[in-house]
Coordinates of C-alpha atoms and ligand atoms in Angstrom, one line a residue:
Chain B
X52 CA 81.4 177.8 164.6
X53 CA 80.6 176.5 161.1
X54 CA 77.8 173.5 162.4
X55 CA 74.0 173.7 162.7
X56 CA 72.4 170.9 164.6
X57 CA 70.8 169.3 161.6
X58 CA 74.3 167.8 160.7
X59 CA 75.1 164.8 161.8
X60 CA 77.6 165.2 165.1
X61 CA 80.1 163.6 163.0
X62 CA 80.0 165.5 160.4
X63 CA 80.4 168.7 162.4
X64 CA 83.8 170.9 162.3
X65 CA 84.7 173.6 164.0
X66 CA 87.1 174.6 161.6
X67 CA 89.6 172.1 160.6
X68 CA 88.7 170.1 163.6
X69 CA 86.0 167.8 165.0
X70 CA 83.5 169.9 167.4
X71 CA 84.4 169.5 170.8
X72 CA 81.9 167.3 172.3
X73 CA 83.5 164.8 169.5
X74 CA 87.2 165.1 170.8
X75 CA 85.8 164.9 174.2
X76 CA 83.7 161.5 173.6
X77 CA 87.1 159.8 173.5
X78 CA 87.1 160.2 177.4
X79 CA 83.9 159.1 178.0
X80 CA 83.3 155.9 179.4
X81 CA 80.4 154.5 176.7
X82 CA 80.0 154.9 173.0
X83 CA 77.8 158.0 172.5
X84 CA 74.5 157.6 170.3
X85 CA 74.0 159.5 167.2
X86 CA 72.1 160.3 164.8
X87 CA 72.8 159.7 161.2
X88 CA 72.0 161.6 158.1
X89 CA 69.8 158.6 157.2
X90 CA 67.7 159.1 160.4
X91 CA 68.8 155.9 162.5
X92 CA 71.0 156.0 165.2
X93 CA 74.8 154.5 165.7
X94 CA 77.3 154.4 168.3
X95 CA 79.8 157.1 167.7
X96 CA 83.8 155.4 167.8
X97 CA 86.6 158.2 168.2
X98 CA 89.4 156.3 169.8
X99 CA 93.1 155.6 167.5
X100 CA 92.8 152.1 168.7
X101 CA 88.9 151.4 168.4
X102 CA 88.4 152.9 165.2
X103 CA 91.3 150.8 164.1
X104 CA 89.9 147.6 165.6
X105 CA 86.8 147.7 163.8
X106 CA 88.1 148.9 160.5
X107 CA 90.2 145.9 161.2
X108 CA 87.6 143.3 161.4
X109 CA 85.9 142.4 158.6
X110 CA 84.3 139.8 160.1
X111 CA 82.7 141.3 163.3
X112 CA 81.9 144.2 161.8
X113 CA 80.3 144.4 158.2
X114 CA 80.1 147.1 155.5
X115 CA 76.3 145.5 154.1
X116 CA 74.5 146.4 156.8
X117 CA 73.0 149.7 155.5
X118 CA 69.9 150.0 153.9
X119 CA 70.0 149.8 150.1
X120 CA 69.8 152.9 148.1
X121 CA 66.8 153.4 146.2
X122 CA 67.6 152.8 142.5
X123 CA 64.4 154.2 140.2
X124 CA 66.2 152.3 137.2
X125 CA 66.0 149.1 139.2
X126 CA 69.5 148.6 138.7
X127 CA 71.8 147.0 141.2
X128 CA 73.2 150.4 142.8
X129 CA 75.9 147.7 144.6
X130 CA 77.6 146.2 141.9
X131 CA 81.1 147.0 141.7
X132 CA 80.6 148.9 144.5
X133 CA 83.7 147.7 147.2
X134 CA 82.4 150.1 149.7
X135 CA 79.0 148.5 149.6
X136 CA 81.0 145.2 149.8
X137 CA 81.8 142.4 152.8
X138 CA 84.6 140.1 151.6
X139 CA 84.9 137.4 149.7
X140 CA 82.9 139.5 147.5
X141 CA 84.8 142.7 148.3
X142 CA 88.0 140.5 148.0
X143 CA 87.3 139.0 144.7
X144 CA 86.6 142.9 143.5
X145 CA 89.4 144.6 145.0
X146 CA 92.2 141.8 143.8
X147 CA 91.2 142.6 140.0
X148 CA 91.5 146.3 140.9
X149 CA 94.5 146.8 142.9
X150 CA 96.8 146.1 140.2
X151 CA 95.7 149.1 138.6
X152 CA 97.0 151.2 141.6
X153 CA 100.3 149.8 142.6
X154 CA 102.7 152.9 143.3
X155 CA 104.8 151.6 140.2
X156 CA 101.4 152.1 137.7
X157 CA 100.8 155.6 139.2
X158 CA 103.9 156.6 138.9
X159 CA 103.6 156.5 135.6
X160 CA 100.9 158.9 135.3
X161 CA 103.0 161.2 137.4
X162 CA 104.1 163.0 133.9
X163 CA 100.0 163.6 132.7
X164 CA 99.3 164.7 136.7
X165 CA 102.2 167.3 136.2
X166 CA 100.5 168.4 133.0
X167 CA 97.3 168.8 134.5
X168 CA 98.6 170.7 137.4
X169 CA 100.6 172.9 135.4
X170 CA 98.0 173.8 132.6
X171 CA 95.9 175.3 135.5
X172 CA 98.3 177.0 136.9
X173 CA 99.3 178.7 134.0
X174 CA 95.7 179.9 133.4
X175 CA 95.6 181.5 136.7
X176 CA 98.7 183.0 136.3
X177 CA 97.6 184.5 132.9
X178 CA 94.2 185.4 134.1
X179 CA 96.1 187.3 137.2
X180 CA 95.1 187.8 141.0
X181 CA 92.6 187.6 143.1
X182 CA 91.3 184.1 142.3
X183 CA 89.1 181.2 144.0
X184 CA 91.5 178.1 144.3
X185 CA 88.9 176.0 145.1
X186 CA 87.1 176.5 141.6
X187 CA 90.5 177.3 139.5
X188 CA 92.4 174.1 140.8
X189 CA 91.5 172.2 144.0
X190 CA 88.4 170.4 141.9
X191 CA 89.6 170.3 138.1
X192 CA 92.7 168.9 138.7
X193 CA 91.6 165.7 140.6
X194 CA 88.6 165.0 138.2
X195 CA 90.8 165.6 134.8
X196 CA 93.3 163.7 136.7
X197 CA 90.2 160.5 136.9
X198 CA 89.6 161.4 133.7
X199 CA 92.7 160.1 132.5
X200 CA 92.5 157.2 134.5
X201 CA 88.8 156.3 132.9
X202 CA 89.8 157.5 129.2
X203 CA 87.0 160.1 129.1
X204 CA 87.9 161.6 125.2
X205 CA 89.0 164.9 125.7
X206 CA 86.1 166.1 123.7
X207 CA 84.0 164.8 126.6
X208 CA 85.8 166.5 128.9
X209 CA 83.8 169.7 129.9
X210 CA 81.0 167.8 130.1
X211 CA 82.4 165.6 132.4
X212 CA 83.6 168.2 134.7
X213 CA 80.7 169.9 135.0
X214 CA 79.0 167.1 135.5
X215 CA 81.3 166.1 138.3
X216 CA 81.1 169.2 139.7
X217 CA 77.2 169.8 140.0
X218 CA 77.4 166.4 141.5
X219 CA 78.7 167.7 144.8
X220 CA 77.5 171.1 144.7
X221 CA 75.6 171.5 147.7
X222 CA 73.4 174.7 146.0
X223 CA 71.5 172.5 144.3
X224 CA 68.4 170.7 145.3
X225 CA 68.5 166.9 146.2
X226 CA 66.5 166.6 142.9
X227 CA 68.7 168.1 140.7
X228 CA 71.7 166.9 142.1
X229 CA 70.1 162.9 141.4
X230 CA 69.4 164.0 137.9
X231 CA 72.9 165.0 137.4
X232 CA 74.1 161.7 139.3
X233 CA 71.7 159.9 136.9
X234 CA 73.1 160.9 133.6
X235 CA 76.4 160.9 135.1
X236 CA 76.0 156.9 135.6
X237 CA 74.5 156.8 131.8
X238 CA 77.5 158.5 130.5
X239 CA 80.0 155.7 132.6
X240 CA 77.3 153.7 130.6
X241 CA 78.6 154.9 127.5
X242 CA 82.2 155.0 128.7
X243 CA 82.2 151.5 129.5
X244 CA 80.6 150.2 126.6
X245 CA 83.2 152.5 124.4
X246 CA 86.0 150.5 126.3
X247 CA 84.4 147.2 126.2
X248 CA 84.6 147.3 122.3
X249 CA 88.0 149.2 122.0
X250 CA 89.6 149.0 125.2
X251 CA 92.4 151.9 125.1
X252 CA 95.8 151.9 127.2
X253 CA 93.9 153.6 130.3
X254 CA 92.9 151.9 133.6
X255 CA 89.9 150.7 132.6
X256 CA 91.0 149.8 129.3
X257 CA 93.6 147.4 131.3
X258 CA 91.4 146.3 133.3
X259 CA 88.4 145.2 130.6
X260 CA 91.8 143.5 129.0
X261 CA 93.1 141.8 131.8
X262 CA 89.7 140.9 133.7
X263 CA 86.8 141.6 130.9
X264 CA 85.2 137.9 131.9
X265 CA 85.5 138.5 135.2
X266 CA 83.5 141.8 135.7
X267 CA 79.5 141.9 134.2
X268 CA 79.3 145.7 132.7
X269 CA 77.3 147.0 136.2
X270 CA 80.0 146.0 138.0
X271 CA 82.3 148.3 135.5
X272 CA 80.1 151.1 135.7
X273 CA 79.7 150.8 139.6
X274 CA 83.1 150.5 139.3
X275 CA 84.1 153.8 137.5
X276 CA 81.5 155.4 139.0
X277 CA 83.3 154.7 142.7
X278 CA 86.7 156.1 141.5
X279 CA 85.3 159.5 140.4
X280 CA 83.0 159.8 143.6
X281 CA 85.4 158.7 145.9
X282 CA 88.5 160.5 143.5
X283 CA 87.4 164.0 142.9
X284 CA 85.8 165.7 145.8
X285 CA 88.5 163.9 149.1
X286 CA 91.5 165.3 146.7
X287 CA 89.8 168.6 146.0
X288 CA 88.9 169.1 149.6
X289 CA 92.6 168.0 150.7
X290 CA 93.7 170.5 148.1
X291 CA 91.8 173.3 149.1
X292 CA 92.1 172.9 153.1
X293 CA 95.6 171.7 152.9
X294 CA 96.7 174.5 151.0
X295 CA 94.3 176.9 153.6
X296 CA 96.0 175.1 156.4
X297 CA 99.2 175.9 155.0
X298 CA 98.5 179.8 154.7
X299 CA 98.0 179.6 158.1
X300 CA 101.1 178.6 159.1
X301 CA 104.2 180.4 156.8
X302 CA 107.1 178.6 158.5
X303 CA 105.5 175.1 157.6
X304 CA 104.6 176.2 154.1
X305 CA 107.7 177.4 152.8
X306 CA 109.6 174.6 154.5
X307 CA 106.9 172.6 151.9
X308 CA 107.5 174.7 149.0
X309 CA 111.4 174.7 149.4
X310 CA 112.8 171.8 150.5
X311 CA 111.7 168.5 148.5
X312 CA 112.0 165.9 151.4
X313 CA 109.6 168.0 153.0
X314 CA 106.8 166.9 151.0
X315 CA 105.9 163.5 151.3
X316 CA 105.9 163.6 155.3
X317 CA 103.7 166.9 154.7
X318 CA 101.4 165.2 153.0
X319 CA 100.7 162.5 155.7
X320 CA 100.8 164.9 158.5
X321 CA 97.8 166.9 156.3
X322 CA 96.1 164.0 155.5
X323 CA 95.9 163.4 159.6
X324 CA 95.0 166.8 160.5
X325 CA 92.3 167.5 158.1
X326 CA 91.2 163.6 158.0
X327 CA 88.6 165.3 155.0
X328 CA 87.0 162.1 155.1
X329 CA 84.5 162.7 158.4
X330 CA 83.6 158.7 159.0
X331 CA 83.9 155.7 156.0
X332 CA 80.6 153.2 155.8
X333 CA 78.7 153.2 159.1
X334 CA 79.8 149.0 159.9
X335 CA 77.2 147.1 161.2
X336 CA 77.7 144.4 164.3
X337 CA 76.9 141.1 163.2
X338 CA 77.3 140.0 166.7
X339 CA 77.4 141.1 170.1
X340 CA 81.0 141.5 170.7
X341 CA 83.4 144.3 172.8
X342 CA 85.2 147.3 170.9
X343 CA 88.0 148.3 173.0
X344 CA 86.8 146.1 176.0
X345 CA 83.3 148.0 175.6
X346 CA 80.2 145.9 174.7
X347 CA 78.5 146.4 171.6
X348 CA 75.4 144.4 170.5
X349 CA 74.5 142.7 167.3
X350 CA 72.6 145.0 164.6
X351 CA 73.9 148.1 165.8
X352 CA 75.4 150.6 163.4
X353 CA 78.9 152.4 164.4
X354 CA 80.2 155.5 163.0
X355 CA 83.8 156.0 162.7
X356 CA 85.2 159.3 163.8
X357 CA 88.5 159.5 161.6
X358 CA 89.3 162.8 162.7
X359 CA 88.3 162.4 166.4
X360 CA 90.7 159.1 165.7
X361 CA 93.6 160.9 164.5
X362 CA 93.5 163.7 166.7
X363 CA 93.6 161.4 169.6
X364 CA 96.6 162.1 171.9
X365 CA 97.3 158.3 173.0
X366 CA 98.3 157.9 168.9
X367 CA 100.2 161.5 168.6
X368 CA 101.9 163.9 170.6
X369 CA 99.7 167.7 170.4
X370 CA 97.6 166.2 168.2
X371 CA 95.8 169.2 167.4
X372 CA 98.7 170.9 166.0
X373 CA 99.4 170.6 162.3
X374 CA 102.9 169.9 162.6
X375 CA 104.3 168.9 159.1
X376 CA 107.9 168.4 160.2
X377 CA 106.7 165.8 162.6
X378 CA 107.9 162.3 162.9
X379 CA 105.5 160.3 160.4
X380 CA 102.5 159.6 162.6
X381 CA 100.2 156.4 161.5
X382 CA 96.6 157.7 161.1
X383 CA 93.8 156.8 159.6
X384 CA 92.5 158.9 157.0
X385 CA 92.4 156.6 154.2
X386 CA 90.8 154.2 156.7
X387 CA 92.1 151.1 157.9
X388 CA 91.7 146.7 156.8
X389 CA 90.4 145.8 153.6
X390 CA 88.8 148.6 152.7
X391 CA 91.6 150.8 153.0
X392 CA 91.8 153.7 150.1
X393 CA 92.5 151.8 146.7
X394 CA 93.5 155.5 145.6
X395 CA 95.9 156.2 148.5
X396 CA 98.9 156.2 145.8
X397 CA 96.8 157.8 143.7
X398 CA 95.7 160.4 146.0
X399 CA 99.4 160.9 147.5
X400 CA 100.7 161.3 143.9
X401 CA 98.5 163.8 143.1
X402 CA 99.2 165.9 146.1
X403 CA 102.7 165.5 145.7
X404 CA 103.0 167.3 142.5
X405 CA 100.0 170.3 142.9
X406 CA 101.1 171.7 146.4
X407 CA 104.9 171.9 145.8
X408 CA 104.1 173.3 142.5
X409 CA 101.0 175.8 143.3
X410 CA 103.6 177.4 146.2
X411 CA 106.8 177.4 144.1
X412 CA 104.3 179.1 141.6
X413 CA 103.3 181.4 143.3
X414 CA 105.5 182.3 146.0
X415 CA 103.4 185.3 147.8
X416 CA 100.2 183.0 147.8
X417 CA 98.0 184.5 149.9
X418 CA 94.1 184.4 151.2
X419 CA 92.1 187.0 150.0
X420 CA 89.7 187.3 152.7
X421 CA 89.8 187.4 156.4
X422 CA 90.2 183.7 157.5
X423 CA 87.0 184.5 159.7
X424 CA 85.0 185.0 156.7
X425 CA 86.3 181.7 154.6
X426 CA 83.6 179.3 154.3
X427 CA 83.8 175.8 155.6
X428 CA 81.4 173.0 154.6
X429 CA 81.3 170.2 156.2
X430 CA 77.7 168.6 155.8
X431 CA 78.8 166.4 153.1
X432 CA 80.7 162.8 153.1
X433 CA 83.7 164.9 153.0
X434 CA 84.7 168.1 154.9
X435 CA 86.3 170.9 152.9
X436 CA 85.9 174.7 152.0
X437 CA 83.0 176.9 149.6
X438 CA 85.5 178.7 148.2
X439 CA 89.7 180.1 148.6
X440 CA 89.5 183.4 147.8
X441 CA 93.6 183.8 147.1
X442 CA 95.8 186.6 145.4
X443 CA 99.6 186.3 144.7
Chain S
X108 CA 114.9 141.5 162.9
X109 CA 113.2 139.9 160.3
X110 CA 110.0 140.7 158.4
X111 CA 107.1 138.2 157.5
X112 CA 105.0 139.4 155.1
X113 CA 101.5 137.3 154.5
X114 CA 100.6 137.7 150.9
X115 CA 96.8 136.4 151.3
X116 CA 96.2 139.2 153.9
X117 CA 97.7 142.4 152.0
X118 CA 95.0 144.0 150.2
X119 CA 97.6 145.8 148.1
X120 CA 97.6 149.3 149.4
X121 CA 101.1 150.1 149.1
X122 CA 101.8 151.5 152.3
X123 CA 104.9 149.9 152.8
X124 CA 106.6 150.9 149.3
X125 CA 105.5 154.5 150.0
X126 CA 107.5 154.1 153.5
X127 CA 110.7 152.1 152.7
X128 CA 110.9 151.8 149.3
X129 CA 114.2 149.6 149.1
X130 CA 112.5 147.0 151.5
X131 CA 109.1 146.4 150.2
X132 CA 107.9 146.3 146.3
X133 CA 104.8 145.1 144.8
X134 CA 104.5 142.0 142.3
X135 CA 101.5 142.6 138.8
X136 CA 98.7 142.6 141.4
X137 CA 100.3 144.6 143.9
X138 CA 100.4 142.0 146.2
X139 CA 103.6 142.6 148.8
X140 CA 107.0 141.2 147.8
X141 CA 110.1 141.6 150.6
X142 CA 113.1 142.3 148.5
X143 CA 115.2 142.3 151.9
X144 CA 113.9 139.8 154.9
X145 CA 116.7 141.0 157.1
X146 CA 116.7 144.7 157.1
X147 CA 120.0 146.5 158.5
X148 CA 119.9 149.5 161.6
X149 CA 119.8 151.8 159.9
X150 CA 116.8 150.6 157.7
X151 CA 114.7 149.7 161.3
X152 CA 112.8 152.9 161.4
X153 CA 111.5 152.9 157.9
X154 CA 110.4 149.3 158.3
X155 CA 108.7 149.7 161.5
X156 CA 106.7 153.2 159.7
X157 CA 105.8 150.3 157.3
X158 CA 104.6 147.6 159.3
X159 CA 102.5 150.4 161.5
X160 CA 100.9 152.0 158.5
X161 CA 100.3 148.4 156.4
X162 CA 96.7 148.7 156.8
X163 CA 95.9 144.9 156.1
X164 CA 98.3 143.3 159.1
X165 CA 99.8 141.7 156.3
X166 CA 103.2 142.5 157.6
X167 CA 105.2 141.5 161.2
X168 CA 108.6 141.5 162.9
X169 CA 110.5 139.1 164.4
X170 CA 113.1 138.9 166.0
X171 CA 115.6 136.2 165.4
Ligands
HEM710 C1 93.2 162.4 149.7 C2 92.2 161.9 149.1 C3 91.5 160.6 149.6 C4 91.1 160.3 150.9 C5 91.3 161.1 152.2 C6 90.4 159.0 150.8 C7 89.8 158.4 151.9 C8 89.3 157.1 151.8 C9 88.8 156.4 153.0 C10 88.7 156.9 154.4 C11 88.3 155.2 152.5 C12 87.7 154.1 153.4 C13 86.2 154.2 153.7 C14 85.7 153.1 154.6 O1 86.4 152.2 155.0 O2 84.5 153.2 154.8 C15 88.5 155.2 151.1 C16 88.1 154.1 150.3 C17 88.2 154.1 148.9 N1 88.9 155.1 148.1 FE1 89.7 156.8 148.8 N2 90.4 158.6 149.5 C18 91.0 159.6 148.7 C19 91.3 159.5 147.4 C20 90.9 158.5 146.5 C21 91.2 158.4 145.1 C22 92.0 159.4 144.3 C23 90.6 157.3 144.6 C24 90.5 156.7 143.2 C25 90.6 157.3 142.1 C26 90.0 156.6 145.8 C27 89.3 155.5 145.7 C28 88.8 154.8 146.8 C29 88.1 153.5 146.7 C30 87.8 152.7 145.4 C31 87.7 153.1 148.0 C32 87.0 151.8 148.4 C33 88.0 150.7 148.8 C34 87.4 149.5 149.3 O3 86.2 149.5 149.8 O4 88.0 148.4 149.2 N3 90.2 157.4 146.9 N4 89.1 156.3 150.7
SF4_711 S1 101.1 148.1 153.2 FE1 100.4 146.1 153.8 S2 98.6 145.8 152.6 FE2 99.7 147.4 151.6 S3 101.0 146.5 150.1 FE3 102.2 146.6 151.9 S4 101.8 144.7 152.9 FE4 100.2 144.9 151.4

């Protein structure tokens, strides 16, 4: 077992999946009561149908409820922040964003995602086996891949990365890893300012065209600082267990790697098995009201289970077998309502071209390391691996 | 069967391209656009993957 008792109970895996006591709070008969990482308490939700109901209701149950960040600049940590967001402001956000993610506009940044992909495969390949997959490809590709979308110069790039890296590595001290999430903001700073006086054929070059007057320059900068935090580590972390999943089961990963149909349906049934995403936004009740016929009161905070959700068996048949040839089953790993991922197509896209082409790649992909000995982390907003030791 | 699509509920997500592609599109804002209201048998599966996964209730089926 990969959990100390200092994490969060939703944030603890055993493996791939939620710790038992989490799978079996869907039989019990009240809402458990947990703690969270910020020291209060919520009501844990793990049913399909109750985590849906509640994503699903904007109005009963609000994403503003939390306590605000501290922000030493005294900036407004909430602007352009849709996650921080109860519509109509969340609406009025999200309309002048979701244009820029329609599956038509990312499929036309399939060609660059293929690049990316293929660039670091080629370096593995010429630096040769064993290698970690996690450091090699499951985290460049997805932030080079938000590079593109932001227009960071490719002189910047390095920079960037490594930036975007130290920002989630959990080896580093709270303090350092602010400092790092400070200048990080102060180069978005920069970006957006860059963009606001020559705004080039990138996302938010379109979207400081299009909606310039409509967004004040925190709202930009919460704004591309939201897609490379929520972005880079849920597709790394889907990149890295997905592919780790896949080791684990041959049959399913060379039906993946060899037949092309098989990898859009592969995709969803990864996305519900590793739900890398433990629990969006705690929601807060803005009134006392019933989730699934069970009473909740007013001020409360709830935590979503998504993986306790889409492992629940009244939603899929053996849902705790990864099963990729299975009839598409709904889940809600990119959440559920309004807030549902803006980057889904994004996300999908990306996934799309890396596995197919990492397996085809490298056809005897292997772990490098006894499965026992692969380390998990899941204390994090997002559940996924130290390291994949793999050779070929 | 016939499919209503609300275009002041979808938040755009795309869902239902992604599952039947040659039923659903998106306009400029990615706002939901039917290209067929009347979907044939063999289309019913795909379009009911689509109404379960829309993540806005934007879209329903009716039967008429
Ligand atoms: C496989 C990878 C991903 C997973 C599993 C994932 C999962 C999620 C989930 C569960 C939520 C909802 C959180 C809540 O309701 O509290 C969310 C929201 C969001 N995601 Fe993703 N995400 C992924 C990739 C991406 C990418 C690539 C981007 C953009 C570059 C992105 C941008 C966003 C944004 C902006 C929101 C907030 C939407 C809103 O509040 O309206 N995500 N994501
Ligand atoms: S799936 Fe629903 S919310 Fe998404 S584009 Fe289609 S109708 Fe709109």
């Amino acid at each position: 077992m990969s959990t100390t008792p200092t994490i969060p109970r939703h944030m603890q895996r055993d493996r791939f999946a939620p710790v038992p006591e989490t799978q079996a709070a869907r039989d019990e008969d009240d809402f458990p009561t947990i703690r969270t990482s910020l020291g209060t308490t919520a009501r844990l939700i793990t049913r399909y149908a109750d985590v849906r109901e509640v994503l699903g209701d904007a109005e009963r149950f609000s994403n503003e409820g939390l306590p605000p960040l501290p922000t030493p600049d005294g900036e407004d940590r909430r602007a352009g922040n849709l996650l921080a967001t109860d519509p109509p402001e969340h609406t009025r956000l999200r309309r002048l964003l979701t244009g820029e993610f329609t599956v038509k506009r990312i499929r036309r940044l399939e060609p660059r995602i293929t690049e990316i992909v293929d660039e670091h495969l080629d370096a593995m390949e010429a630096a040769g086996p064993p290698a970690d997959l996690v450091s090699a490809f499951a985290l460049p590709v997805p932030s080079l891949v938000i590079c593109e979308l932001l227009g960071v110069p490719y002189a910047d790039r390095d920079d960037f990365q490594t930036r975007s890296t130290r920002q989630i590595d959990l080896s580093l001290s709270l303090e350092e890893r602010g400092r790092v999430a400070a200048e990080s903001r102060a180069y978005m700073g920069e970006l957006v300012d860059r963009a606001r006086s020559a705004p080039g054929d990138d996302m938010l070059g379109m979207l400081i065209r299009e909606h310039g007057d409509d967004l004040t320059r925190s709202e930009l900068i919460g704004i591309a600082s939201l897609l490379l935090i929520a972005g880079h580590e849920t597709t790394a972390n889907m990149l890295g267990l997905g592919t780790l999943a896949l080791l684990r089961a041959p049959d399913q990963l060379a039906h993946v790697r060899d037949e092309p149909d098989a990898v859009a349906p592969a995709i969803e049934e990864l996305l519900r098995f590793l739900s890398v995403v433990h629990s969006g936004i705690p929601r807060s009740v803005r009134h006392d009201t019933t989730v699934g016929g069970r009473p909740v009161a007013a001020g409360e905070l709830l935590v979503l289970s998504l993986p306790a959700a889409n492992r629940d068996p009244a939603a899929t048949d053996h849902p705790d077998d990864l099963d990729v040839t299975r009839a598409v089953a709904p889940h809600v790993a990119f959440g559920h309502g309004v807030h549902h991922c803006l980057g889904a197509p994004l996300a999908r896209a990306e996934m799309a071209v890396a596995f197919p082409a990492l397996l085809r790649r490298f056809p005897g992909l292997a772990l490098g390391i006894p499965f026992d000995e692969v380390e998990f982390r899941s204390a994090t907003v997002v559940h996924g691996l130290r390291a994949l030791p793999v050779t070929w | 069967m016939r499919i209503q699509a609300d275009r002041d509920v979808c938040i755009g997500a795309g869902n239902c391209v992604l599952a039947a592609e040659d039923v659903f599109d998106q306009d400029d804002d990615a706002v939901v656009e039917v290209l067929q209201d009347h979907p044939g048998p063999d289309q019913e599966s795909e379009v009911r993957n689509a109404v379960a996964q829309c993540p806005s209730g934007a879209l329903s089926l009716v039967d008429d």
